[in-house]
Structure formats: C-alpha cells, structure tokens
Short mmCIF file of C-alpha atoms and ligand atoms in Angstrom, two decimals:
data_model
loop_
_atom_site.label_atom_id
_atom_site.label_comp_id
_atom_site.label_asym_id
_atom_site.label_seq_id
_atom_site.Cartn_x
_atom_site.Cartn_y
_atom_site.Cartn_z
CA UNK K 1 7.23 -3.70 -26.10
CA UNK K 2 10.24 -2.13 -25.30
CA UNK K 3 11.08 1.10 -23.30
CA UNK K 4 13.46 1.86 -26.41
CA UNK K 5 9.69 1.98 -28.27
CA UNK K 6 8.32 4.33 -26.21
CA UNK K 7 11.05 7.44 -27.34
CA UNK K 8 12.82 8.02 -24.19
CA UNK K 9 15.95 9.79 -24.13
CA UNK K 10 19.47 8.10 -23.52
CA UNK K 11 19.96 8.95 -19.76
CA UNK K 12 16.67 7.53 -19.02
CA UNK K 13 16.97 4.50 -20.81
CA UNK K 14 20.05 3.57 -19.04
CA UNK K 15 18.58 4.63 -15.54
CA UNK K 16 15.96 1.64 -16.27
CA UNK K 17 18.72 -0.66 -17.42
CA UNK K 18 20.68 -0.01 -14.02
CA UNK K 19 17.29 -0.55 -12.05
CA UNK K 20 17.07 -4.10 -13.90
CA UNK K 21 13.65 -2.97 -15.89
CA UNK K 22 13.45 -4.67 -19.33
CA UNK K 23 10.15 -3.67 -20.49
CA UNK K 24 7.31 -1.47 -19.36
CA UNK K 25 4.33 -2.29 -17.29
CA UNK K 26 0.93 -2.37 -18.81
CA UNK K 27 -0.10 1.02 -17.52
CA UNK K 28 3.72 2.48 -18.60
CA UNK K 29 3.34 1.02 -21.94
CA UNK K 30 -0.33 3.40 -22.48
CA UNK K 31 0.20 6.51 -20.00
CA UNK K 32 4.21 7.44 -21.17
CA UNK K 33 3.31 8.25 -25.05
CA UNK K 34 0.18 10.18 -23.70
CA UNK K 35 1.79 12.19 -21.47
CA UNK K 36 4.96 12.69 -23.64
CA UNK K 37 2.37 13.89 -26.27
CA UNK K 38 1.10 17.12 -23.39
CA UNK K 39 -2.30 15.10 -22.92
CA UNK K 40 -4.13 15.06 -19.53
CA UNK K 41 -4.51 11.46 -18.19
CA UNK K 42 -6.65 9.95 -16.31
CA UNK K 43 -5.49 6.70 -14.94
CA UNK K 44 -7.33 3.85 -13.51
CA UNK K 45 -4.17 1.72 -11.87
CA UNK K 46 -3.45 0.27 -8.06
CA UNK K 47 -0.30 0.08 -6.69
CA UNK K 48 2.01 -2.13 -8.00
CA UNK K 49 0.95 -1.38 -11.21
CA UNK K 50 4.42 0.51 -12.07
CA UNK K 51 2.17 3.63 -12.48
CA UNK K 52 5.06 5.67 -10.43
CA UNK K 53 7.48 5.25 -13.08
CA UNK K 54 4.36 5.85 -15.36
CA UNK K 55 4.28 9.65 -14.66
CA UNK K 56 7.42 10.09 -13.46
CA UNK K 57 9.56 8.94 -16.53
CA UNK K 58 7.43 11.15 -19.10
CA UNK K 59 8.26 14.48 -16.73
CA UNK K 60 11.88 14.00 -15.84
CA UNK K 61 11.88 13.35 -19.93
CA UNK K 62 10.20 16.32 -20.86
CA UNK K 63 12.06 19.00 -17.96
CA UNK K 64 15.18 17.74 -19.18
CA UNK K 65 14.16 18.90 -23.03
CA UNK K 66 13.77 21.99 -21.96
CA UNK K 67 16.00 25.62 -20.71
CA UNK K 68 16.41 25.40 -16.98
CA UNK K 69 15.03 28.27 -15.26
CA UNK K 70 14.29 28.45 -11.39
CA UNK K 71 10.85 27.37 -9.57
CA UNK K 72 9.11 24.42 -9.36
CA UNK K 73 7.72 22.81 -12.39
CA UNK K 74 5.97 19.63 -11.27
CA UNK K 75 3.91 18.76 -8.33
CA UNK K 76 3.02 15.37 -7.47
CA UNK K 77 0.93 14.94 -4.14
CA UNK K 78 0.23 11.82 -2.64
CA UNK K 79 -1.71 11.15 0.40
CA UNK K 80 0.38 9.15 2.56
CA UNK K 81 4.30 10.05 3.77
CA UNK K 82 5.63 6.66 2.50
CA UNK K 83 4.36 6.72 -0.57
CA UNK K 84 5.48 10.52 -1.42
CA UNK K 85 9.21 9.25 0.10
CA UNK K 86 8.68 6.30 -2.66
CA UNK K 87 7.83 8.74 -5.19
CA UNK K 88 10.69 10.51 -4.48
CA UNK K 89 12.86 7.46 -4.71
CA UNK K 90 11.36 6.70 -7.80
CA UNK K 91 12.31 10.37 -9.60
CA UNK K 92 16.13 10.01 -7.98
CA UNK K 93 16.51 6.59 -9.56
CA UNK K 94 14.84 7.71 -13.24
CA UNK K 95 16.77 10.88 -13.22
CA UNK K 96 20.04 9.57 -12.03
CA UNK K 97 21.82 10.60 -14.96
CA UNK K 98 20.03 13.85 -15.64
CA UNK K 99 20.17 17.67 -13.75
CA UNK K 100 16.50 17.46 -12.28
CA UNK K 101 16.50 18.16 -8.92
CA UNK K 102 13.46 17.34 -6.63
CA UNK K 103 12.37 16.99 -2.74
CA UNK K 104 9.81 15.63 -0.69
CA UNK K 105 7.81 17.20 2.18
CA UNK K 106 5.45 15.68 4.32
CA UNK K 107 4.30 16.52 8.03
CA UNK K 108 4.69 15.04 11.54
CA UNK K 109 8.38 16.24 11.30
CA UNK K 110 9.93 19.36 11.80
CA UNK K 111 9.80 21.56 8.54
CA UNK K 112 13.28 23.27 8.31
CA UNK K 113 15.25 20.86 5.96
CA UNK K 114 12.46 20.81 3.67
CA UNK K 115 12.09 24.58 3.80
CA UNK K 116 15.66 24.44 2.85
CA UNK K 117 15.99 22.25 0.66
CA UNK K 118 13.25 24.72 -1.46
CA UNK K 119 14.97 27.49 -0.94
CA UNK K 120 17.87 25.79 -2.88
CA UNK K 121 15.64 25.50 -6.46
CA UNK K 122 13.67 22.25 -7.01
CA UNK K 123 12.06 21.51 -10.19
CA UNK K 124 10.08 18.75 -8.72
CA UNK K 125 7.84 18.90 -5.52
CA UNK K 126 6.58 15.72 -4.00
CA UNK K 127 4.13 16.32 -0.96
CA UNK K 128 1.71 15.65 0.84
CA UNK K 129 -1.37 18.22 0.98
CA UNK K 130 -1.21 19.06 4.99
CA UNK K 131 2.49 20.11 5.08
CA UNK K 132 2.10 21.34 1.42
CA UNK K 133 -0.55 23.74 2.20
CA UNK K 134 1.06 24.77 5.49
CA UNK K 135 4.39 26.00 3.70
CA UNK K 136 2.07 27.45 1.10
CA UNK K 137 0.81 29.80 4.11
CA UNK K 138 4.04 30.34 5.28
CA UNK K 139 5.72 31.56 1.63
CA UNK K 140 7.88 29.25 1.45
CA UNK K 141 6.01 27.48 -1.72
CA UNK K 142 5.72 29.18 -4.56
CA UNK K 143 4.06 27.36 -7.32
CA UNK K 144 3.33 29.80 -10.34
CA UNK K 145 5.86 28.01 -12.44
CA UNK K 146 3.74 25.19 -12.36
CA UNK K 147 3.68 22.68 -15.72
CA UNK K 148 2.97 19.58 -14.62
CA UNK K 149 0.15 18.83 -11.46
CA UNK K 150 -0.20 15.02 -10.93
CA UNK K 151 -2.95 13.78 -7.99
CA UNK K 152 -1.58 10.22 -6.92
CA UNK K 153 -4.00 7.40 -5.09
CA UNK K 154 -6.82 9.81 -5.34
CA UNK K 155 -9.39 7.54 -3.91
CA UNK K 156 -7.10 7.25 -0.84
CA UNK K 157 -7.00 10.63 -0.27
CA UNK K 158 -10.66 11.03 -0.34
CA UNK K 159 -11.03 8.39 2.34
CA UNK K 160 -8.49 9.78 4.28
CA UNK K 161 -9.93 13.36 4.51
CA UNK K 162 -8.13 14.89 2.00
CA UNK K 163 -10.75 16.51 -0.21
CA UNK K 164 -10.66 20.29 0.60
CA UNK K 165 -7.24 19.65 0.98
CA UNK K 166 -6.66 18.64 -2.49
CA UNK K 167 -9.32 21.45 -3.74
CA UNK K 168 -7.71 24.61 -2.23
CA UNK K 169 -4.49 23.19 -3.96
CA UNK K 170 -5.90 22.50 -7.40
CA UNK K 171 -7.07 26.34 -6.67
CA UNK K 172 -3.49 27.88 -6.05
CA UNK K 173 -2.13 26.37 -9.01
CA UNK K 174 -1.74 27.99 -12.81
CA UNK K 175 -4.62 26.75 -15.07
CA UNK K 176 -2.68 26.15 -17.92
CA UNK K 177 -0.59 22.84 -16.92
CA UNK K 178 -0.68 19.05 -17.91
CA UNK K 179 -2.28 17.11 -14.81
CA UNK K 180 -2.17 13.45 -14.13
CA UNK K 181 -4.67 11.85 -12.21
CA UNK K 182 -4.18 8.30 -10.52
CA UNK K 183 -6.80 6.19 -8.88
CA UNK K 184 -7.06 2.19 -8.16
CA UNK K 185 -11.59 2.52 -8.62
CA UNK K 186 -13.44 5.29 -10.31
CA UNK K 187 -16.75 5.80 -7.96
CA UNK K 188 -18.29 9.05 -9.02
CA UNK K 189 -16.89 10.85 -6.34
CA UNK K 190 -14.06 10.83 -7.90
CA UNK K 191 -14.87 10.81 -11.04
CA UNK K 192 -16.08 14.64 -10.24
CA UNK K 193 -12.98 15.32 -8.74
CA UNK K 194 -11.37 14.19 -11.62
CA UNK K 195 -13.18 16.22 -14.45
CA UNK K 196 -12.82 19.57 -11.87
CA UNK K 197 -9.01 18.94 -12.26
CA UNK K 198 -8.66 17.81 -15.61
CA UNK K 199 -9.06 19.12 -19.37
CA UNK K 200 -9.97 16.30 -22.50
CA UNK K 201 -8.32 13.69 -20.32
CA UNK K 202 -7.41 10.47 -22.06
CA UNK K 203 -8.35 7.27 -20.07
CA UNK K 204 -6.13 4.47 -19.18
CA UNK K 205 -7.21 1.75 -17.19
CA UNK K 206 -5.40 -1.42 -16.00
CA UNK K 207 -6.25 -4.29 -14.08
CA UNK K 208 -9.50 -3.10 -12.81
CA UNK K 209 -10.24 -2.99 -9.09
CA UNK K 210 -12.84 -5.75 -9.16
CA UNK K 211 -9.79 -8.13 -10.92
CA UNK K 212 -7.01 -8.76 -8.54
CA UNK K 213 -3.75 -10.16 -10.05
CA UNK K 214 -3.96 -13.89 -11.01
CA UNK K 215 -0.48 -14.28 -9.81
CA UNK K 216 -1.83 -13.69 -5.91
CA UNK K 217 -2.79 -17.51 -4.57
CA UNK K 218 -5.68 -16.57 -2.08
CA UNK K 219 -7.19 -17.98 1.06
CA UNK K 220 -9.43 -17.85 3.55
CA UNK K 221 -9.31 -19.71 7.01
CA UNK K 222 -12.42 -19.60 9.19
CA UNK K 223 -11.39 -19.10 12.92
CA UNK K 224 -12.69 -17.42 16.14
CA UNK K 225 -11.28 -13.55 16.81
CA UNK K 226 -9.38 -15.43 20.09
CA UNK K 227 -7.54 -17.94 18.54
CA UNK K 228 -6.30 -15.31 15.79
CA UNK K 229 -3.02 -14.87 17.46
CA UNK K 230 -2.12 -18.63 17.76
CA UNK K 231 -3.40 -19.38 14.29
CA UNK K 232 -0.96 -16.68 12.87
CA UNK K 233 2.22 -18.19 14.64
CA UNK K 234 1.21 -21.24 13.54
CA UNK K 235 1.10 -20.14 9.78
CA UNK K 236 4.80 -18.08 10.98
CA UNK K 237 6.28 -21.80 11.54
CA UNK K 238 6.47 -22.29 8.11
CA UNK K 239 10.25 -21.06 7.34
CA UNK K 240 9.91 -20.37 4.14
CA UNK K 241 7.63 -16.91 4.32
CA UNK K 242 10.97 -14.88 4.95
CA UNK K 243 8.59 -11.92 5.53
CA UNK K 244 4.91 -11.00 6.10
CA UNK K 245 2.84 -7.93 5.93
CA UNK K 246 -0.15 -8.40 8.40
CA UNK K 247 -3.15 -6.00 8.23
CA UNK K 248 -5.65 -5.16 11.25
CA UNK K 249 -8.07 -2.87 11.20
CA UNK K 250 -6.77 -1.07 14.28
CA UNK K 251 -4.10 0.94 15.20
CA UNK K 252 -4.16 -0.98 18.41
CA UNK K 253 -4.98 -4.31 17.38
CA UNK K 254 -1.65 -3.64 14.78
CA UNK K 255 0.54 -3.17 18.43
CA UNK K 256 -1.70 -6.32 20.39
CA UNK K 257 -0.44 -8.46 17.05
CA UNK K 258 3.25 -7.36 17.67
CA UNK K 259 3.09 -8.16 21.70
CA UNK K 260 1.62 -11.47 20.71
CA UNK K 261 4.37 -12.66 18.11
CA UNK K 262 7.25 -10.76 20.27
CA UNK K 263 6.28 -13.24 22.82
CA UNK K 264 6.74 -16.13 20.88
CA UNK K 265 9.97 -14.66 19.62
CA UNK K 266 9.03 -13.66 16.23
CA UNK K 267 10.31 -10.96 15.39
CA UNK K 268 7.56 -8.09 14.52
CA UNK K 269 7.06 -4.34 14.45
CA UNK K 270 3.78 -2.24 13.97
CA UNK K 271 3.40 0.48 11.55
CA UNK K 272 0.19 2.83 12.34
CA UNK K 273 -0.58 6.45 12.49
CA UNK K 274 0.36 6.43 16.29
CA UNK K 275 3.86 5.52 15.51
CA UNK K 276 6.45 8.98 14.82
CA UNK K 277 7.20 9.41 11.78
CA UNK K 278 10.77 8.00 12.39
CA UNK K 279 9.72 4.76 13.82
CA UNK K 280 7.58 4.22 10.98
CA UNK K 281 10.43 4.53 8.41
CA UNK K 282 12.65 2.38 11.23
CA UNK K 283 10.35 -0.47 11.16
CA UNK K 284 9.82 0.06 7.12
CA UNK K 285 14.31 -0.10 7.15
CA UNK K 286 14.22 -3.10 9.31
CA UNK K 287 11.66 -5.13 7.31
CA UNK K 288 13.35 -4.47 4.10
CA UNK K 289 16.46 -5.75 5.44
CA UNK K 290 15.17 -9.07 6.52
CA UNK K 291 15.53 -7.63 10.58
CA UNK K 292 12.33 -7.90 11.26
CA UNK K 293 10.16 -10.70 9.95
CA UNK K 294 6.77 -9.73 10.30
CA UNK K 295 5.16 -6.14 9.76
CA UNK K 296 1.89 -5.54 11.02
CA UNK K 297 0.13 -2.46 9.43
CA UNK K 298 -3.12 -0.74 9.19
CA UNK K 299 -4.09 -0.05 6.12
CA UNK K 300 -3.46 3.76 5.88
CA UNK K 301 -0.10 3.45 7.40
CA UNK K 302 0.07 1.08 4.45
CA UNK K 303 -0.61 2.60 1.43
CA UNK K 304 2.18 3.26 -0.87
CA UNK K 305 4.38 0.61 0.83
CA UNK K 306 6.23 -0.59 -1.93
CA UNK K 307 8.55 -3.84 -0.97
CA UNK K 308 9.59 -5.43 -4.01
CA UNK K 309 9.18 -9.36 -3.83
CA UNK K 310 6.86 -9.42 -0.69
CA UNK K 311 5.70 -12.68 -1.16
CA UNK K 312 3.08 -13.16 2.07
CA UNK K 313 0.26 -10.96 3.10
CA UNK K 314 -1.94 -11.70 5.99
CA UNK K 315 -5.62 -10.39 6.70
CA UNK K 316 -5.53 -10.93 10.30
CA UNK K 317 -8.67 -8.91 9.93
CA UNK K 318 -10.57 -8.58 7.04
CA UNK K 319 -11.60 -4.92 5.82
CA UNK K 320 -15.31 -3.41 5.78
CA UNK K 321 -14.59 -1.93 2.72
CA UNK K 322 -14.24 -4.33 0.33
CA UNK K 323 -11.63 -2.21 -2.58
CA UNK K 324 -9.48 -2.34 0.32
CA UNK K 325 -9.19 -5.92 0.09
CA UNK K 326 -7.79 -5.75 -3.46
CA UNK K 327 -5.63 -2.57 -2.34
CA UNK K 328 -3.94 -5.18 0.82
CA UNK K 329 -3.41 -7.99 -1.46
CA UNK K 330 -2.10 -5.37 -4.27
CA UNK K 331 1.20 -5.34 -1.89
CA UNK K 332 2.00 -8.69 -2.96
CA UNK K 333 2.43 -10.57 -6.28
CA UNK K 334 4.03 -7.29 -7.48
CA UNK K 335 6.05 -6.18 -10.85
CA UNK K 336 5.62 -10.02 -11.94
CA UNK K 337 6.52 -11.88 -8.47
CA UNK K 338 3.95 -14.36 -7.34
CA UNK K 339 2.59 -13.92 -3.75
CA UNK K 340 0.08 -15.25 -1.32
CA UNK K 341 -2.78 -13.50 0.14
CA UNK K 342 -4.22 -15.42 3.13
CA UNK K 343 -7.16 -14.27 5.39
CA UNK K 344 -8.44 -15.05 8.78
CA UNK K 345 -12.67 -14.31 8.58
CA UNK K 346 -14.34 -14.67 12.16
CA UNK K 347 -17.95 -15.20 12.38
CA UNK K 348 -18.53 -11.18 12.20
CA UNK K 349 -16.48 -10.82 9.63
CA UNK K 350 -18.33 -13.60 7.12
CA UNK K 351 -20.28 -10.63 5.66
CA UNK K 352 -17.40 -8.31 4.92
CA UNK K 353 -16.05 -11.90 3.18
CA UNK K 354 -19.11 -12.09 0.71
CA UNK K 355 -18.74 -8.67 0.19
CA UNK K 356 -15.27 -8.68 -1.47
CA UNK K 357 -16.03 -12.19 -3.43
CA UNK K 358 -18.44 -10.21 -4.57
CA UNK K 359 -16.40 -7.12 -5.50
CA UNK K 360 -12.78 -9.72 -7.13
CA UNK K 361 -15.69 -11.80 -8.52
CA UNK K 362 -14.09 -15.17 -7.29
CA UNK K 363 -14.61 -17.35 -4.28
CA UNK K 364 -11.49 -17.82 -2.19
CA UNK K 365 -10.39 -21.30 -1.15
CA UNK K 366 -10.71 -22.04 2.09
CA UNK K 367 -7.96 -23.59 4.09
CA UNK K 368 -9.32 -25.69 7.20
CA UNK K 369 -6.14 -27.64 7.51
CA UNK K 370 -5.68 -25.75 10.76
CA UNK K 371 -5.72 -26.20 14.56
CA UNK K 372 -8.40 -23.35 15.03
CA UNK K 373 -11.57 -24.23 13.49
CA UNK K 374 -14.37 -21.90 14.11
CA UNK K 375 -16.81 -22.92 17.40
CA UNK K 376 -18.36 -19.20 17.73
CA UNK K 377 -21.38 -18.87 15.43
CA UNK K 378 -23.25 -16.02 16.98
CA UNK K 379 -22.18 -12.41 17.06
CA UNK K 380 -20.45 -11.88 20.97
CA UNK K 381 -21.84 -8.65 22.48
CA UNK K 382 -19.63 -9.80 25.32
CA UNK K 383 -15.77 -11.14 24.45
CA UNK K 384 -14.94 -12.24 27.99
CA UNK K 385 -16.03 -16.02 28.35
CA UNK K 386 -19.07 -16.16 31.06
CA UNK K 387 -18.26 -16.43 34.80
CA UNK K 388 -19.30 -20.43 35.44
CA UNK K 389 -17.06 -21.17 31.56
CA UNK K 390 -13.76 -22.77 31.98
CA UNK K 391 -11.30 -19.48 31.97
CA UNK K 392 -8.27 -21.97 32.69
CA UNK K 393 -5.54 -21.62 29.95
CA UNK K 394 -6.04 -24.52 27.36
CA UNK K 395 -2.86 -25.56 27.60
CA UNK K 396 -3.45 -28.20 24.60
CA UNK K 397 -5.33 -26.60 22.14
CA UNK K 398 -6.33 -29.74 20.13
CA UNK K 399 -8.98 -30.19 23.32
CA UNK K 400 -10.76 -27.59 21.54
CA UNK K 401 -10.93 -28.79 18.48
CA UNK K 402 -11.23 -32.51 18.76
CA UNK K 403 -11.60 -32.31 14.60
CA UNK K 404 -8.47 -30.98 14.40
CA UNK K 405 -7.14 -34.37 16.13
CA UNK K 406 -8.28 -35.77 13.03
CA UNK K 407 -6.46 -34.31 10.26
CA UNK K 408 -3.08 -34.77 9.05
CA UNK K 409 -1.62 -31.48 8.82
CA UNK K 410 1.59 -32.43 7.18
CA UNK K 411 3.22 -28.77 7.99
CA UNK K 412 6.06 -27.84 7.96
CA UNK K 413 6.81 -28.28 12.37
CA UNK K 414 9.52 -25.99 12.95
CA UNK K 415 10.62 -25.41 16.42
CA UNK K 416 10.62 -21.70 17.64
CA UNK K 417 14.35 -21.26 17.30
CA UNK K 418 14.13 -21.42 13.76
CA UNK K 419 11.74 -18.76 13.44
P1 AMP C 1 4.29 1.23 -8.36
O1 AMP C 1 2.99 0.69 -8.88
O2 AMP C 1 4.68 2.49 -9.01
O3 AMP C 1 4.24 1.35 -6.85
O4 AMP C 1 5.46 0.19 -8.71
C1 AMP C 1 5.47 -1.11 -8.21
C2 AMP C 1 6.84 -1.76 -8.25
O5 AMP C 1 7.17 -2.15 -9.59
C3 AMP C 1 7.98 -0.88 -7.79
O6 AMP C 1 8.77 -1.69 -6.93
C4 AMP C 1 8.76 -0.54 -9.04
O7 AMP C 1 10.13 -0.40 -8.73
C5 AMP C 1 8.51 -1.75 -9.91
N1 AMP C 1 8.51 -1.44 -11.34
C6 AMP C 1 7.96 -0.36 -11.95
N2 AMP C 1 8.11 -0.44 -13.28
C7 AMP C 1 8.74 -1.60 -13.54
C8 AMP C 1 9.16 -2.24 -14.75
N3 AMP C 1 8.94 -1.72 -15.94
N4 AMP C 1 9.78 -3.42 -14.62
C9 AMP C 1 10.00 -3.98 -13.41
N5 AMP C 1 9.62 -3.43 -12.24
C10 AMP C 1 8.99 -2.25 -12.31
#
C-alpha cells in the first residue's frame, strides 16, 4: 500500500515524501482510515511501530479540513518528556506544509515558555500529565475545545504512576471527542482503562508483545555481575557498533556503567531520572550525532527514545518484568533496519531469562565465545569476595577462566585508540 491509498491531502503527502517515507507501517496502514472515518481506536502497537505518525497524520489531516477558530483541539499525553518532545517532532515534520500550530509541555523545567507559547493559540497540546495538570490548576489550560484526546504508551504510564493522573484528565475533558488509545500489551488493567476512556472502539493490533521483530538477532551471554563491566568493553572493541544503547536496572548502576567505560576511554553518557532535564536531552543530542558512543539508560528514562537506525542494544541487566524486555529490544531493528539485541544474564538473573523466553516464545542463542564465563552459581548475599580470597587485581583475566584459554575467539582485537 501506498500513503496516496490511504486519502491524505497534498501537503501531507509531500511532508512524508521529504521525510523519505514510501509506504505506511503496518499499524499506519489500519489506524489512519479509522481515525479519518471519526472512529475511536484502540491500538495494540510498541514503539517503533510508526504508531506516532499513526495518530498524528489522521489529526493534522482532519484540523486542516476544517475553519480555524482559537483553543486547543487535540491532546496527546504521553508519559515520558522524550517521547512527548518526539511527538512533537513528529506533528512539526507531518504538518510542515500546513497552518497547525502545536507545543509541548512537560515538567522538571521552568513553565513560562510553555505558558507562553499557549497563550499564543495552539491547536495541538502534547504533554505530559504532571505539568499538564499543574497548568490546568493554574488557568493557563483550557481544554473545552477539545476534539481529539489520544493516551500514548498507556501501559507505561500505569507503571510509572500515572493512573489518577491520567483519570482526573480524562475527567476535565468534553465527552463528545474522538480518543486514541495506544498500548504495546493489553493486561486488563488496561483494558479497563481503556473502555472508561473510549466509546465502540475499533481494535488494531500489530506485532504483539509476546512477538518481537524477526529482524532483531538476539543473544544471551552467561557471566558473573563483576565481570559485567569488562565483558561490555570487550563487546565495545568491535568497531563496527558505531553506537549502543545499554540498559541497567538502576539509576545508579546506569552512572557506575558510564565511570567504567569513561575509564577505558569510551566514550559514554547516562540518561536516568536523576539527570536535569537538560542533560538528558544533551546526552540524547550527543548520541545522535555520533559524540558519544555509548548511552546507558534505564528503562523509564528510555521510553519513547526514538533513534532511527540504532543498530546495538545491550541488556547489561536483564529486566524483572519480562514486556520490558520486548519494549528494550523494540529500540532497535526499527522502521525496517536490522539490529542486535544482546544480553548479559548473571546467575540471579537466569529466572528473569526464562521468564521472557517464555513471554517472545523463543530461546535466545547463547554466545559463550567470551572471556567471562560464569564461575558464580549460588545467589551472593555478600558481593565482597571473603577476607582469606585472593582480592589482588587479576591482572590477566584468562587465569580465571582457564576455558576461555581454549577457544579461538577470532574478534575483531582493536586497540583502545580506535574505540
Ligand atoms: P514510532 O513507532 O512512532 O516511534 O516510530 C518509529 C520510527 O519509524 C520513527 O523514527 C519514525 O520516524 C519512523 N517511521 C514512522 N513511519 C514510517 C514510515 N511509514 N516509513 C519509514 N519510517 C517511518
């Protein structure tokens, strides 16, 4: 299919020409005609999906049909700041060549350009709910115009707190509108959210949570939590990842992973719900530009990061929650692009590993080709080595792993000035 197919008008069609799109994404192809037609929608769709463009096309399409009058006519919320800056990227590209004007507001900064920039008329809002709500309070919002209501990453939000958030929103807003509801799984949590916001919804679903993307290579490497760092510059010797996204669980462990590779003169920076909101879209800027190789995340700071052609995403630890998995490795093999999705699982983490084979339905190769082998098979109450255990550096870390004497690894040896 073609977007020519799917009735858009002129201005939008050639937006999506200049952005190099030549046909629509699965969940594009279903969700425009249904929400060109006034339908509710309920879609089932990750990131990376295209589902941005999904709802944003159809309502830059349908504002610019009709008379402009002042107020704001769509709201989109989203639950993290980088993904409602995306979002807002996304409606500025789409509706380059048309009159709809829109702005994003989020918190952790200081409110008075964005209170500005609604005083000066926008048609579309892009927020998300904290600093939405606030300016609601403070009558700056005003949102009885309201047509179009769309709830993005909806199972994110709910994780992340969200909830009454979201429902004192849903309550502020006209009845009568068209809303759009986005989720990557269905759980019945949401599933109730979803029917309190929406009216004879149709359903779209694309690749389903429990499938992730053929086009992601994945593997798993078995190694002990210590030797975590080492193993990962290792795996950074290879030249050819240009870039990596590495997930830990913690926003510490995110800033212990950046010390590590800074020492060994890799170039890294740590995105986390610690960091300002500026450094955050700093370290964001300098990954995208190729300044910084490696980007170590946790995986709320995380969500909605949308780098096109990230090719490498590491698991330095894997997630408890197993959809989050298939959310980390989402960020890769996107729009098309192949990627690789490797993992490091520790002893205590072999459970969370069964978990998500269980949940993608698929065993992940492991790769043992590596200087780290596992030698911890217990759970550690205690992570410092006993007193009377060898504490001395191992300054040759094949003495650890006499196996790994063995193999030939046939990598790619790089010295460090090429990294
Ligand atoms: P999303 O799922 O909305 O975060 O989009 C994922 C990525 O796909 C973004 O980088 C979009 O710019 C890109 N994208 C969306 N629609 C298309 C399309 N039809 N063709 C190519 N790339 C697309």
């Amino acid at each position: 299919m073609t977007f020519n197919e799917l009735q858009l008008v002129e201005p939008i069609l050639q937006a999506l020409n200049e952005e190099g799109y030549t046909n629509p994404t699965q969940i594009q192809e279903k969700a425009i005609p249904i929400v060109l037609e006034g339908t509710d929608l309920l879609g089932c769709a990750q990131t990376g999906t295209g589902k941005t463009a999904a709802f944003a096309i159809p309502i830059i399409q349908m504002l610019s049909q009709q008379q402009r009058e002042k107020g704001i006519k769509a709201l989109i919320i989203t639950p993290t700041r980088e993904l409602a800056i995306q979002i807002g990227e996304s409606f500025a590209s789409y509706g380059r060549n048309l009159k709809i004007k829109h702005t994003v507001i989020f918190g952790g900064v200081t409110q008075s350009s964005q209170v500005n920039a609604i005083r000066n008329g926008v048609d579309v809002l892009i927020a998300t709910p904290g600093r939405l709500l606030d300016l609601i309070g403070q009558g700056f919002i005003k949102l009885n115009q309201l047509q179009f209501f769309v709830l993005d990453e909806a199972d994110r939000m709910l994780d992340m707190g969200f909830v009454n958030d979201v429902k004192k929103i849903i309550k502020i807003i006209p009845e009568k509108r068209q809303s759009l509801f986005f989720s990557a799984t269905m759980p019945p949590t949401i599933m109730q959210l979803a029917s309190s916001i929406l009216k004879d919804p149709e359903r779209v679903e694309v690749t389903p949570v429990s499938s992730t993307a053929e086009i992601i290579s994945q593997e798993v490497y078995f190694v002990d939590k210590k030797n975590k760092p080492a193993l990962l510059v290792d795996i950074l010797q290879d030249t050819t990842i240009k870039a990596a996204l590495v997930f830990t669980r913690t926003k510490h462990g995110a800033d212990r992973v950046v010390r590590f590779l800074e020492k060994q003169k890799i170039k890294a920076a740590s995105i986390h719900g610690n960091k300002s909101q500026n450094a955050r879209q700093k370290a964001l800027a300098n990954f995208k530009t190729g300044e910084i190789r490696v980007l170590v995340a946790t995986d709320i700071a995380a969500r909605g990061i949308d780098i096109e052609e990230l090719a490498f995403v590491v698991n330095y630890e894997l997630p408890n929650i197993p959809e989050t998995y298939v959310h980390r490795i989402g960020r890769t093999g996107r729009a098309g692009n192949s990627g690789k999705a490797i993992s490091f699982c520790d002893y205590e983490e072999k459970a969370y590993l069964k978990d998500i084979e269980k949940l993608i339905q698929l065993k992940i190769n492991v790769n043992d080709a590596h200087f780290y082998p596992m030698e911890v098979f217990e759970v550690l109450k205690v992570e410092k080595p006993p007193r009377n255990e060898s504490r001395k550096p191992q300054s040759d870390k094949t003495k650890t792993n006499p196996k790994a004497k063995k193999k030939n690894f046939n990598r790619n040896k790089t010295s460090k000035k090429q990294v």
